[in-house]
Coordinates of C-alpha atoms in Angstrom, one line a residue:
X261 CA 8.5 -17.8 33.3
X262 CA 6.8 -19.4 35.5
X263 CA 8.8 -22.6 33.6
X264 CA 11.8 -21.7 33.8
X265 CA 12.1 -20.5 38.0
X266 CA 11.6 -16.7 38.7
X267 CA 14.1 -15.3 36.6
X268 CA 14.9 -16.5 33.9
X269 CA 16.7 -12.9 32.3
X270 CA 17.7 -9.2 33.9
X271 CA 18.6 -6.0 32.4
X272 CA 21.5 -3.4 33.6
X273 CA 19.4 -0.1 35.7
X274 CA 17.6 1.6 33.0
X275 CA 17.7 5.2 32.5
X276 CA 15.6 7.5 31.0
X277 CA 16.0 7.6 26.9
X278 CA 17.7 3.8 26.7
X279 CA 15.6 0.7 24.5
X280 CA 13.9 -1.3 26.9
X281 CA 15.1 -4.4 25.9
X282 CA 14.4 -7.5 28.5
X283 CA 17.9 -8.6 29.2
X284 CA 20.5 -11.4 28.9
X285 CA 20.3 -14.3 29.8
X286 CA 21.4 -15.1 34.4
X287 CA 24.6 -17.7 34.6
X288 CA 23.4 -21.4 34.3
X289 CA 20.7 -20.8 31.8
X290 CA 21.0 -20.8 27.9
X291 CA 18.4 -18.7 25.8
X292 CA 18.0 -18.9 21.7
X293 CA 15.8 -17.3 18.9
X294 CA 15.0 -20.4 16.8
X295 CA 12.5 -20.2 13.0
X296 CA 10.0 -22.2 12.9
X297 CA 12.8 -24.6 11.7
X298 CA 14.3 -24.5 14.5
X299 CA 17.3 -22.7 13.1
X300 CA 18.7 -20.1 15.4
X301 CA 17.8 -16.2 13.6
X302 CA 21.2 -13.7 14.0
X303 CA 21.1 -10.2 15.2
X304 CA 18.2 -8.0 14.4
X305 CA 15.8 -11.2 12.8
X306 CA 12.6 -12.2 14.9
X307 CA 12.7 -15.5 16.4
X308 CA 11.0 -17.8 19.5
X309 CA 12.1 -17.6 22.8
X310 CA 13.3 -21.4 23.7
X311 CA 15.2 -21.5 27.1
X312 CA 17.1 -24.0 28.1
X313 CA 19.2 -25.0 31.2
X314 CA 19.0 -26.1 35.4
X315 CA 16.2 -24.0 35.8
X316 CA 13.8 -25.7 32.9
X317 CA 10.6 -27.5 34.9
X318 CA 10.8 -30.6 34.0
X319 CA 6.8 -29.8 32.5
X320 CA 2.9 -29.4 34.0
X321 CA 1.4 -31.4 37.0
X322 CA -1.0 -34.3 35.3
X323 CA -1.0 -33.5 31.2
X324 CA 1.5 -34.9 29.4
X325 CA 0.3 -34.0 26.7
X326 CA 0.7 -29.7 27.0
X327 CA 3.7 -30.8 28.0
X328 CA 5.6 -32.4 25.3
X329 CA 4.2 -29.2 23.5
X330 CA 5.8 -26.6 25.3
X331 CA 9.2 -29.0 26.9
X332 CA 10.5 -29.9 23.3
X333 CA 13.9 -31.7 22.4
X334 CA 17.0 -29.0 22.8
X335 CA 18.9 -30.3 19.8
X336 CA 22.0 -27.9 20.6
X337 CA 22.1 -28.8 24.1
X338 CA 22.9 -32.5 25.6
X339 CA 21.3 -35.7 24.7
X340 CA 18.5 -36.3 26.7
X341 CA 18.4 -32.1 27.3
X342 CA 14.9 -29.7 26.7
X343 CA 14.5 -26.6 26.3
X344 CA 11.3 -24.7 26.7
X345 CA 9.3 -23.4 23.8
X346 CA 7.7 -20.2 25.1
X347 CA 6.5 -18.6 23.0
X348 CA 7.5 -15.2 23.2
X349 CA 8.6 -13.4 20.3
X350 CA 12.2 -11.2 20.5
X351 CA 15.4 -10.6 18.7
X352 CA 18.8 -10.1 19.4
X353 CA 20.3 -6.9 20.1
X354 CA 23.7 -5.5 19.1
X355 CA 25.4 -5.9 22.0
X356 CA 23.6 -9.6 23.2
X357 CA 20.2 -8.1 25.0
X358 CA 17.2 -9.1 23.6
X359 CA 14.6 -6.7 22.5
X360 CA 11.0 -8.1 23.3
X361 CA 8.4 -8.3 20.2
X362 CA 4.9 -9.9 20.8
X363 CA 3.3 -13.3 21.2
X364 CA 3.9 -15.6 18.8
X365 CA -0.1 -16.4 19.6
X366 CA -0.2 -13.2 17.2
X367 CA 0.7 -14.7 13.8
X368 CA -1.7 -15.5 11.6
X369 CA -2.2 -17.2 8.1
X370 CA -3.2 -15.6 5.5
X371 CA -4.0 -17.1 2.3
X372 CA -1.6 -20.5 3.2
X373 CA 1.1 -17.8 4.5
X374 CA 2.3 -17.1 7.7
X375 CA 2.4 -13.6 9.0
X376 CA 4.3 -13.1 12.7
X377 CA 2.2 -10.1 13.9
X378 CA 4.9 -8.8 16.1
X379 CA 7.3 -9.2 12.6
X380 CA 5.1 -6.7 10.4
X381 CA 4.6 -4.4 13.8
X382 CA 8.5 -4.1 14.3
X383 CA 8.4 -3.0 10.9
X384 CA 5.7 -0.4 11.1
X385 CA 7.8 1.3 14.5
X386 CA 10.8 1.3 12.4
X387 CA 9.6 4.1 10.4
X388 CA 10.4 7.5 11.6
X389 CA 7.1 9.0 11.7
X390 CA 4.7 6.7 13.2
X391 CA 5.9 6.0 16.9
X392 CA 2.7 3.5 17.7
X393 CA 2.1 0.6 15.7
X394 CA -0.5 -3.1 16.3
X395 CA -1.2 -5.3 13.6
X396 CA -4.2 -7.2 13.3
X397 CA -6.6 -9.0 11.1
X398 CA -10.1 -8.1 9.2
X399 CA -12.7 -10.0 7.6
X400 CA -15.0 -10.3 5.4
X401 CA -17.2 -12.6 2.8
X402 CA -15.3 -10.9 -0.6
X403 CA -12.0 -10.5 0.1
X404 CA -11.5 -13.3 3.3
X405 CA -8.4 -12.4 5.7
X406 CA -6.5 -9.3 5.0
X407 CA -4.5 -7.8 7.1
X408 CA -4.6 -4.1 9.1
X409 CA -2.4 -1.6 10.3
X410 CA -2.9 0.6 12.9
X411 CA -0.5 3.9 13.5
X412 CA -0.1 6.0 16.1
X413 CA 1.7 9.2 13.7
X414 CA 4.8 10.6 16.1
X415 CA 4.3 13.8 18.6
X416 CA 5.4 16.7 15.7
X417 CA 5.8 14.7 12.9
X418 CA 1.8 16.6 11.6
X419 CA 4.1 19.6 10.3
X420 CA 5.1 16.9 7.8
X421 CA 1.4 16.7 7.2
X422 CA -1.0 14.0 7.5
X423 CA -0.2 10.4 7.5
X424 CA -0.3 8.7 4.6
X425 CA -0.7 5.1 4.3
X426 CA 0.0 5.0 0.3
X427 CA 3.8 6.5 1.7
X428 CA 3.7 4.3 4.5
X429 CA 3.5 1.2 2.8
X430 CA 5.9 1.3 -0.2
X431 CA 8.1 2.5 2.6
X432 CA 7.1 -0.9 4.6
X433 CA 8.3 -3.1 1.0
X434 CA 11.6 -3.1 0.8
X435 CA 12.2 -4.1 3.7
X436 CA 8.6 -7.0 4.0
X437 CA 8.0 -9.6 1.5
X438 CA 4.9 -8.3 -0.4
X439 CA 2.6 -11.4 1.5
X440 CA 3.9 -8.5 4.9
X441 CA 2.7 -5.8 3.8
X442 CA -1.5 -4.6 4.8
X443 CA -3.4 -4.6 3.1
X444 CA -4.8 -1.1 5.3
X445 CA -4.0 1.2 7.6
X446 CA -6.0 2.7 9.5
X447 CA -4.5 5.7 11.5
X448 CA -5.8 6.8 15.2
X449 CA -4.7 9.4 17.9
X450 CA -4.0 6.4 20.2
X451 CA -3.8 3.1 20.6
X452 CA -7.2 1.4 22.5
X453 CA -6.4 0.1 26.2
X454 CA -7.5 -2.1 28.5
X455 CA -7.6 -1.3 32.1
X456 CA -4.2 -2.5 32.9
X457 CA -2.7 -1.4 30.3
X458 CA -2.2 -3.6 27.1
X459 CA -3.6 -3.1 24.0
X460 CA -7.5 -3.9 23.5
X461 CA -7.0 -6.0 20.1
X462 CA -11.0 -6.5 20.9
X463 CA -11.6 -2.3 20.7
X464 CA -9.5 -1.4 16.9
X465 CA -11.9 0.1 14.8
X466 CA -13.1 -2.3 11.7
X467 CA -11.5 -0.5 8.4
X468 CA -13.2 1.6 6.1
X469 CA -13.4 -0.4 2.4
X470 CA -16.2 1.4 1.3
X471 CA -15.4 5.4 2.3
X472 CA -11.5 5.5 1.1
X473 CA -13.2 5.3 -2.9
X474 CA -11.8 9.5 -3.1
X475 CA -10.9 10.1 -6.4
X476 CA -13.1 11.4 -10.0
X477 CA -15.8 9.7 -11.7
X478 CA -14.5 7.6 -14.5
X479 CA -14.5 10.5 -17.6
X480 CA -14.4 7.0 -20.2
X481 CA -16.5 4.0 -20.8
X482 CA -13.4 1.8 -20.1
X483 CA -13.0 3.7 -16.9
X484 CA -16.2 3.8 -16.0
X485 CA -16.9 -0.4 -16.1
X486 CA -13.1 -0.6 -14.7
X487 CA -14.6 1.1 -12.1
X488 CA -17.6 -0.6 -12.0
X489 CA -14.8 -4.3 -11.6
X490 CA -12.8 -2.7 -8.7
X491 CA -16.0 -2.5 -7.2
X492 CA -17.7 -5.1 -7.3
X493 CA -14.1 -7.3 -6.8
X494 CA -13.2 -5.1 -3.5
X495 CA -17.2 -5.2 -2.9
X496 CA -17.1 -1.4 -1.7
X497 CA -19.7 0.8 -3.2
X498 CA -17.5 2.5 -5.4
X499 CA -14.3 2.9 -7.1
X500 CA -12.9 7.1 -8.1
X501 CA -10.5 6.7 -10.7
X502 CA -7.8 7.6 -9.6
X503 CA -8.3 5.0 -6.8
X504 CA -5.6 2.7 -5.7
X505 CA -6.7 -1.0 -6.0
X506 CA -4.4 -1.9 -2.6
X507 CA -4.7 1.2 -1.1
X508 CA -9.1 0.0 -0.6
X509 CA -7.8 -3.5 0.3
X510 CA -6.8 -5.2 -2.6
X511 CA -4.7 -7.9 -2.4
X512 CA -3.1 -10.4 -4.6
X513 CA -5.7 -13.2 -4.1
X514 CA -8.7 -9.9 -4.8
X515 CA -6.3 -9.0 -8.4
X516 CA -6.4 -12.5 -8.9
X517 CA -10.0 -12.0 -9.1
X518 CA -10.0 -8.4 -10.3
X519 CA -7.7 -9.4 -13.7
X520 CA -10.2 -12.5 -14.7
X521 CA -12.6 -10.2 -14.2
X522 CA -11.6 -7.9 -16.7
X523 CA -10.6 -10.5 -18.9
X524 CA -13.7 -12.4 -18.8
X525 CA -16.1 -8.6 -19.3
X526 CA -12.8 -6.4 -21.3
X527 CA -11.3 -9.1 -22.8
X528 CA -6.9 -8.0 -23.7
X529 CA -5.2 -9.9 -21.4
X530 CA -4.1 -7.8 -18.6
X531 CA -1.9 -9.9 -15.6
X532 CA -1.1 -9.0 -12.1
X533 CA 2.3 -7.1 -12.4
X534 CA -0.5 -5.2 -14.7
X535 CA -2.1 -4.9 -11.6
X536 CA 0.7 -3.8 -9.7
X537 CA 2.4 -0.8 -12.0
X538 CA -1.6 0.1 -13.0
X539 CA -2.8 0.5 -9.5
X540 CA -5.6 2.6 -10.7
X541 CA -8.2 2.7 -13.3
X542 CA -7.4 5.4 -14.7
X543 CA -3.8 4.2 -15.0
X544 CA -4.7 0.4 -15.6
X545 CA -7.7 2.7 -18.5
X546 CA -4.5 3.5 -19.9
X547 CA -2.6 0.9 -20.6
X548 CA -5.6 -1.6 -21.1
X549 CA -7.7 0.2 -24.1
X550 CA -7.0 -0.4 -27.6
X551 CA -9.1 2.3 -28.8
X552 CA -7.3 4.9 -26.4
X553 CA -5.1 6.8 -28.4
X554 CA -1.7 7.2 -27.2
X555 CA -2.2 3.6 -25.6
X556 CA 0.6 2.5 -22.9
X557 CA 1.6 6.6 -22.2
X558 CA 1.2 8.9 -19.5
X559 CA 0.4 11.3 -21.8
X560 CA -3.0 9.7 -23.1
X561 CA -5.2 12.4 -24.2
X562 CA -7.5 8.8 -23.1
X563 CA -8.8 10.7 -19.9
X564 CA -10.3 14.0 -21.9
X565 CA -14.2 12.7 -21.5
X566 CA -14.3 15.5 -25.0
X567 CA -12.0 12.4 -27.4
X568 CA -15.1 10.0 -26.5
X569 CA -17.9 11.9 -28.3
X570 CA -17.3 11.0 -32.0
X571 CA -21.3 9.7 -33.4
X572 CA -18.6 6.1 -33.4
X573 CA -17.9 4.9 -29.0
X574 CA -15.7 1.7 -28.9
X575 CA -16.9 -0.3 -26.1
X576 CA -15.0 -3.1 -27.3
X577 CA -14.1 -3.1 -29.9
X578 CA -12.2 -6.6 -29.2
X579 CA -13.8 -10.3 -31.4
X580 CA -13.9 -12.6 -33.6
X581 CA -18.1 -12.4 -33.8
X582 CA -21.0 -10.1 -35.3
X583 CA -20.9 -6.3 -32.8
X584 CA -24.0 -5.6 -30.8
X585 CA -24.2 -1.1 -31.4
X586 CA -26.7 0.3 -28.8
X587 CA -28.5 3.7 -29.9
X588 CA -28.2 6.3 -27.6
X589 CA -31.0 7.2 -25.1
X590 CA -32.4 10.9 -25.2
X591 CA -29.2 12.5 -23.9
X592 CA -27.2 11.4 -26.7
X593 CA -24.5 9.5 -25.5
X594 CA -24.0 5.6 -25.1
X595 CA -21.3 6.0 -22.2
X596 CA -24.7 4.2 -20.0
X597 CA -24.4 1.3 -22.1
X598 CA -20.6 -0.1 -21.0
X599 CA -22.4 -2.4 -17.7
X600 CA -23.7 -4.4 -20.7
X601 CA -20.0 -5.5 -21.3
X602 CA -20.7 -7.2 -18.2
X603 CA -23.0 -9.7 -18.9
X604 CA -22.2 -10.3 -22.7
X605 CA -18.6 -12.5 -23.6
X606 CA -15.6 -11.5 -23.6
X607 CA -15.4 -12.7 -27.5
X608 CA -18.5 -10.3 -28.4
X609 CA -17.7 -6.0 -30.1
X610 CA -19.7 -3.6 -27.8
X611 CA -19.9 -0.2 -30.0
X612 CA -22.2 3.2 -29.2
X613 CA -23.9 5.1 -31.8
X614 CA -23.7 9.2 -30.6
X615 CA -25.6 11.5 -31.5
X616 CA -24.8 14.4 -34.0
X617 CA -23.3 18.2 -32.8
X618 CA -22.0 16.4 -29.0
X619 CA -18.6 16.4 -29.9
X620 CA -16.7 19.7 -30.2
X621 CA -16.9 22.0 -33.5
X622 CA -20.9 20.4 -33.5
X623 CA -22.2 19.5 -36.4
X624 CA -25.8 19.8 -37.9
X625 CA -28.9 18.4 -35.9
X626 CA -30.7 16.0 -37.7
X627 CA -33.8 17.5 -39.6
X628 CA -36.2 13.7 -38.8
X629 CA -35.3 10.7 -37.2
X630 CA -35.3 8.4 -40.1
X631 CA -32.1 10.5 -41.1
X632 CA -30.9 10.2 -38.3
X633 CA -31.8 6.5 -38.6
X634 CA -29.4 6.3 -42.1
X635 CA -27.6 7.9 -41.0
X636 CA -26.8 5.3 -38.2
X637 CA -27.0 2.7 -40.6
X638 CA -24.2 4.2 -41.8
X639 CA -21.6 4.9 -39.4
X640 CA -22.5 1.4 -38.1
X641 CA -21.6 -1.2 -42.1
X642 CA -18.2 1.1 -41.4
X643 CA -17.5 -0.9 -38.9
X644 CA -20.1 -4.2 -40.2
X645 CA -20.2 -3.9 -43.7
X646 CA -22.3 -6.9 -44.1
X647 CA -25.3 -8.2 -41.7
X648 CA -26.0 -10.7 -39.4
X649 CA -26.2 -7.3 -37.1
X650 CA -26.8 -7.4 -33.2
X651 CA -29.3 -3.8 -32.2
X652 CA -30.2 -2.7 -28.9
X653 CA -31.8 1.4 -27.8
X654 CA -32.7 2.5 -25.1
X655 CA -36.2 4.4 -24.3
X656 CA -35.5 7.1 -27.5
X657 CA -32.2 5.0 -28.9
X658 CA -34.9 2.2 -29.1
X659 CA -37.4 3.8 -31.2
X660 CA -34.3 4.7 -32.9
X661 CA -32.3 1.2 -33.0
X662 CA -36.2 0.3 -34.7
X663 CA -35.8 2.5 -37.9
X664 CA -32.4 1.2 -38.9
X665 CA -33.7 -2.2 -38.7
X666 CA -36.2 -1.9 -40.9
X667 CA -33.3 0.7 -43.5
X668 CA -31.7 -2.4 -42.6
X669 CA -33.9 -5.1 -44.3
X670 CA -34.8 -2.7 -46.8
X671 CA -31.1 -2.6 -48.0
X672 CA -32.0 -7.0 -47.9
X673 CA -29.3 -7.2 -45.0
X674 CA -29.9 -9.7 -41.7
X675 CA -31.1 -8.2 -38.4
X676 CA -30.8 -11.5 -35.7
X677 CA -31.4 -8.8 -33.3
X678 CA -33.7 -5.7 -31.9
X679 CA -33.8 -5.5 -27.6
X680 CA -35.7 -2.6 -26.7
X681 CA -35.2 -1.7 -23.6
X682 CA -38.6 0.0 -22.0
X683 CA -38.6 2.1 -26.0
X684 CA -42.5 2.7 -27.0
X685 CA -43.4 4.1 -29.9
X686 CA -44.9 7.5 -29.1
X687 CA -43.8 10.5 -27.8
X688 CA -43.1 10.9 -23.9
X689 CA -45.1 13.6 -23.5
X690 CA -47.4 12.8 -26.3
X691 CA -52.0 13.8 -25.5
X692 CA -50.8 17.2 -24.7
X693 CA -52.5 18.8 -27.6
X694 CA -51.6 22.8 -27.7
X695 CA -49.2 22.4 -25.0
X696 CA -46.5 25.2 -26.8
X697 CA -44.0 25.5 -24.0
X698 CA -40.4 24.6 -24.9
X699 CA -39.1 21.9 -25.7
X700 CA -35.8 23.0 -23.2
X701 CA -39.4 22.9 -20.6
X702 CA -40.7 19.7 -21.8
X703 CA -37.4 18.8 -20.3
X704 CA -37.1 20.3 -17.9
X705 CA -40.1 18.0 -16.6
X706 CA -39.4 14.7 -18.1
X707 CA -36.0 14.7 -15.6
X708 CA -38.1 16.0 -12.4
X709 CA -37.0 19.5 -12.1
X710 CA -39.0 22.3 -12.0
X711 CA -40.0 23.3 -15.5
X712 CA -39.8 27.6 -14.6
X713 CA -35.5 27.0 -12.3
X714 CA -34.7 28.5 -9.4
X715 CA -34.0 31.7 -11.1
X716 CA -37.7 31.6 -13.6
X717 CA -35.3 30.4 -16.4
X718 CA -36.2 27.6 -18.1
X719 CA -33.0 26.9 -21.2
X720 CA -30.7 27.1 -17.8
X721 CA -28.3 24.3 -19.4
X722 CA -27.9 23.7 -15.4
X723 CA -30.7 22.7 -14.3
X724 CA -31.2 20.4 -17.1
X725 CA -28.0 18.4 -15.7
X726 CA -29.8 15.9 -13.8
X727 CA -31.4 14.4 -16.9
X728 CA -27.9 14.4 -18.5
X729 CA -27.0 12.7 -15.1
X730 CA -29.1 10.2 -15.6
X731 CA -28.3 8.8 -18.6
X732 CA -24.7 9.2 -19.0
X733 CA -22.1 9.2 -16.7
X734 CA -19.5 11.6 -18.9
X735 CA -21.5 14.4 -18.3
X736 CA -20.3 15.6 -14.9
X737 CA -16.7 16.5 -16.5
X738 CA -17.8 18.3 -19.7
X739 CA -17.9 21.7 -20.2
X740 CA -19.9 24.3 -19.7
X741 CA -20.7 24.2 -24.0
X742 CA -20.5 20.6 -24.2
X743 CA -23.6 20.5 -21.7
X744 CA -25.3 23.0 -23.3
X745 CA -24.6 21.0 -27.0
X746 CA -26.2 17.9 -25.3
X747 CA -29.5 19.7 -23.6
X748 CA -29.6 21.5 -27.4
X749 CA -29.4 17.8 -29.3
X750 CA -31.8 15.6 -26.5
X751 CA -33.9 19.0 -26.8
X752 CA -34.1 18.1 -30.7
X753 CA -34.5 14.5 -29.7
X754 CA -38.8 15.0 -28.5
X755 CA -38.7 17.5 -31.6
X756 CA -37.9 14.1 -33.5
X757 CA -40.6 12.0 -31.8
X758 CA -43.1 14.4 -32.3
X759 CA -45.4 12.4 -34.9
X760 CA -43.0 10.1 -35.8
X761 CA -44.7 7.0 -37.3
X762 CA -42.2 3.9 -37.4
X763 CA -41.8 1.8 -40.5
X764 CA -42.3 -1.9 -40.8
X765 CA -39.9 -4.0 -39.7
X766 CA -40.6 -7.8 -40.5
X767 CA -38.3 -9.2 -37.5
X768 CA -38.6 -9.7 -33.7
X769 CA -38.0 -7.6 -31.5
X770 CA -36.6 -9.4 -27.8
X771 CA -38.1 -6.2 -25.3
X772 CA -37.1 -5.6 -21.6
X773 CA -40.2 -4.3 -19.7
X774 CA -39.2 -1.3 -16.5
X775 CA -41.5 -3.1 -14.1
X776 CA -41.1 -0.4 -11.0
X777 CA -43.6 2.5 -11.4
X778 CA -45.3 2.1 -14.1
X779 CA -48.3 4.0 -14.2
X780 CA -52.0 3.8 -15.2
X781 CA -52.5 3.5 -19.1
X782 CA -48.9 3.8 -19.8
X783 CA -47.5 1.9 -22.7
X784 CA -47.3 -2.1 -23.7
X785 CA -44.9 -3.6 -25.4
X786 CA -48.0 -3.9 -27.7
X787 CA -47.5 -0.5 -28.9
X788 CA -44.8 -2.1 -31.1
X789 CA -47.2 -4.6 -32.7
X790 CA -48.9 -2.5 -35.4
X791 CA -45.1 -1.7 -37.0
X792 CA -43.2 -5.5 -36.1
X793 CA -43.8 -8.1 -38.2
X794 CA -42.9 -11.1 -35.7
X795 CA -42.8 -11.8 -32.6
X796 CA -42.0 -10.0 -29.8
X797 CA -40.6 -10.9 -26.6
X798 CA -40.9 -9.5 -22.8
X799 CA -38.2 -9.7 -20.3
X800 CA -39.5 -7.9 -17.2
X801 CA -36.5 -6.3 -15.9
X802 CA -37.5 -4.7 -11.7
X803 CA -36.0 -1.3 -12.0
X804 CA -38.0 1.9 -13.3
X805 CA -38.0 3.9 -16.8
X806 CA -34.1 6.3 -15.6
X807 CA -32.7 3.0 -13.6
X808 CA -32.6 1.2 -17.1
X809 CA -29.0 2.2 -17.8
X810 CA -27.9 1.2 -14.2
X811 CA -24.6 -0.9 -14.1
X812 CA -26.7 -4.0 -12.2
X813 CA -30.0 -3.8 -14.5
X814 CA -27.8 -3.5 -17.4
X815 CA -25.3 -6.3 -16.8
X816 CA -29.1 -8.6 -16.4
X817 CA -30.3 -7.8 -19.4
X818 CA -26.5 -8.4 -21.3
X819 CA -26.4 -11.6 -19.9
X820 CA -30.1 -12.0 -20.8
X821 CA -29.3 -10.7 -24.5
X822 CA -25.7 -13.6 -24.6
X823 CA -28.8 -16.5 -24.0
X824 CA -30.5 -15.3 -26.7
X825 CA -26.8 -14.4 -28.8
X826 CA -26.1 -17.7 -27.6
X827 CA -29.2 -20.2 -29.9
X828 CA -28.4 -18.1 -32.6
X829 CA -25.3 -16.1 -33.7

């Protein structure tokens, strides 16, 4: 450095294939590698280079502040001597040479902890499959500052497969503390360089956290809810069931935020360690879901979508308050209602009522809508024998929920909440006198598909998958037999609506109207007036009919219901 005359260290002659160092101190020059507390570091440990000796300058001309900052008292020399703080980071080799690492102005502070980027880079390049590495930071509004590593694989290692960030992370955890392990790893063919050959840090690409979700879709309601909480916390569009929270950019601060959200939405007592031990949606669901078979075991069959097709679906069974029971839409399943957990308090249980015949083995389908309602009343009373009851239904499910409310009132029970989500007491295909098409063909039209189908077969279950998917995220995981069963259930549900005249219900209704895409002449909440003895309170939602099952819409609906119930628990 200029501050210590022309030269401070020298190497022996450099030969091919030898490690490149900046040599050893010259005569009459002392070099110390010190940590942040000015303590000498042992060989192999990074420290800042401090120089003292007879070649040291007196300071910077007319710049006393900078002089005081860089020319500091030497605690290891005679009284009155000083040493120059270089701002360079190095480590001693076993033979006494200086291995240059980086500048200390590459030191960063993340969540209160100082991190030497050079130390991270040194740990990375010490790994066998990494030729070059650069550590840096990335900042966004959701998660703040995150540590990122850019890696160039060593030549000839491609035969071992692509460089796996998860493996690199695990290897680093053996040598670095957790706060120094990068959140994201970006693999590059080469590092961008400036015209003089230095790494161009400004040209390093931002990590794509949003595009790294690659796992399968969630298969259970609990997985579905956890995936939404992962995505919400990480600020990404979606998270797959097998995606790792930390590989998607999670860190300890975000982990704390996620754990708090899980407690608020799903209840229970998860900890940060639980997330570290089970960092994927699927693994965490197996560990936390109280309603999964074999909870806490990796052999749990909670991943099996067929295990959640029964008539009573526990979306959250814990909590001291009376539950909310949700009736399935036309497609027959109630998985979509898991998103309500984001709006309801953690002490409010949530159950879904699902159509008979969805599970393996099949069951007879109901012959009338009243028969279905009576069956579901018996089912919910097996969980909650007496009121007050809270019922909710979207689309077809709202009509059934209304019928259940009337049934419960005839039995002398209190119904404190009846929430209808864009649900009307008329068939979606009403007014088509003389239309003798098969209900499956009408279902196709309801899904916005061509009733003729690509091969002219309107009964092709794959053609109806669009409708079933629109209502139930689980459907993509089911086999053909289950899909056919759901198609039959949906067709039967439409038949039940034909000519159905609701009974009178003497209570109030909380109605959620899908305000977008409404056509002229579409039914309105007023169509319930002849069948509701109390007040119909309307709440408009920025969504079309099918969009009422979107997670963000259901979270809003859940919040409205939570406020309603807080005033009349």
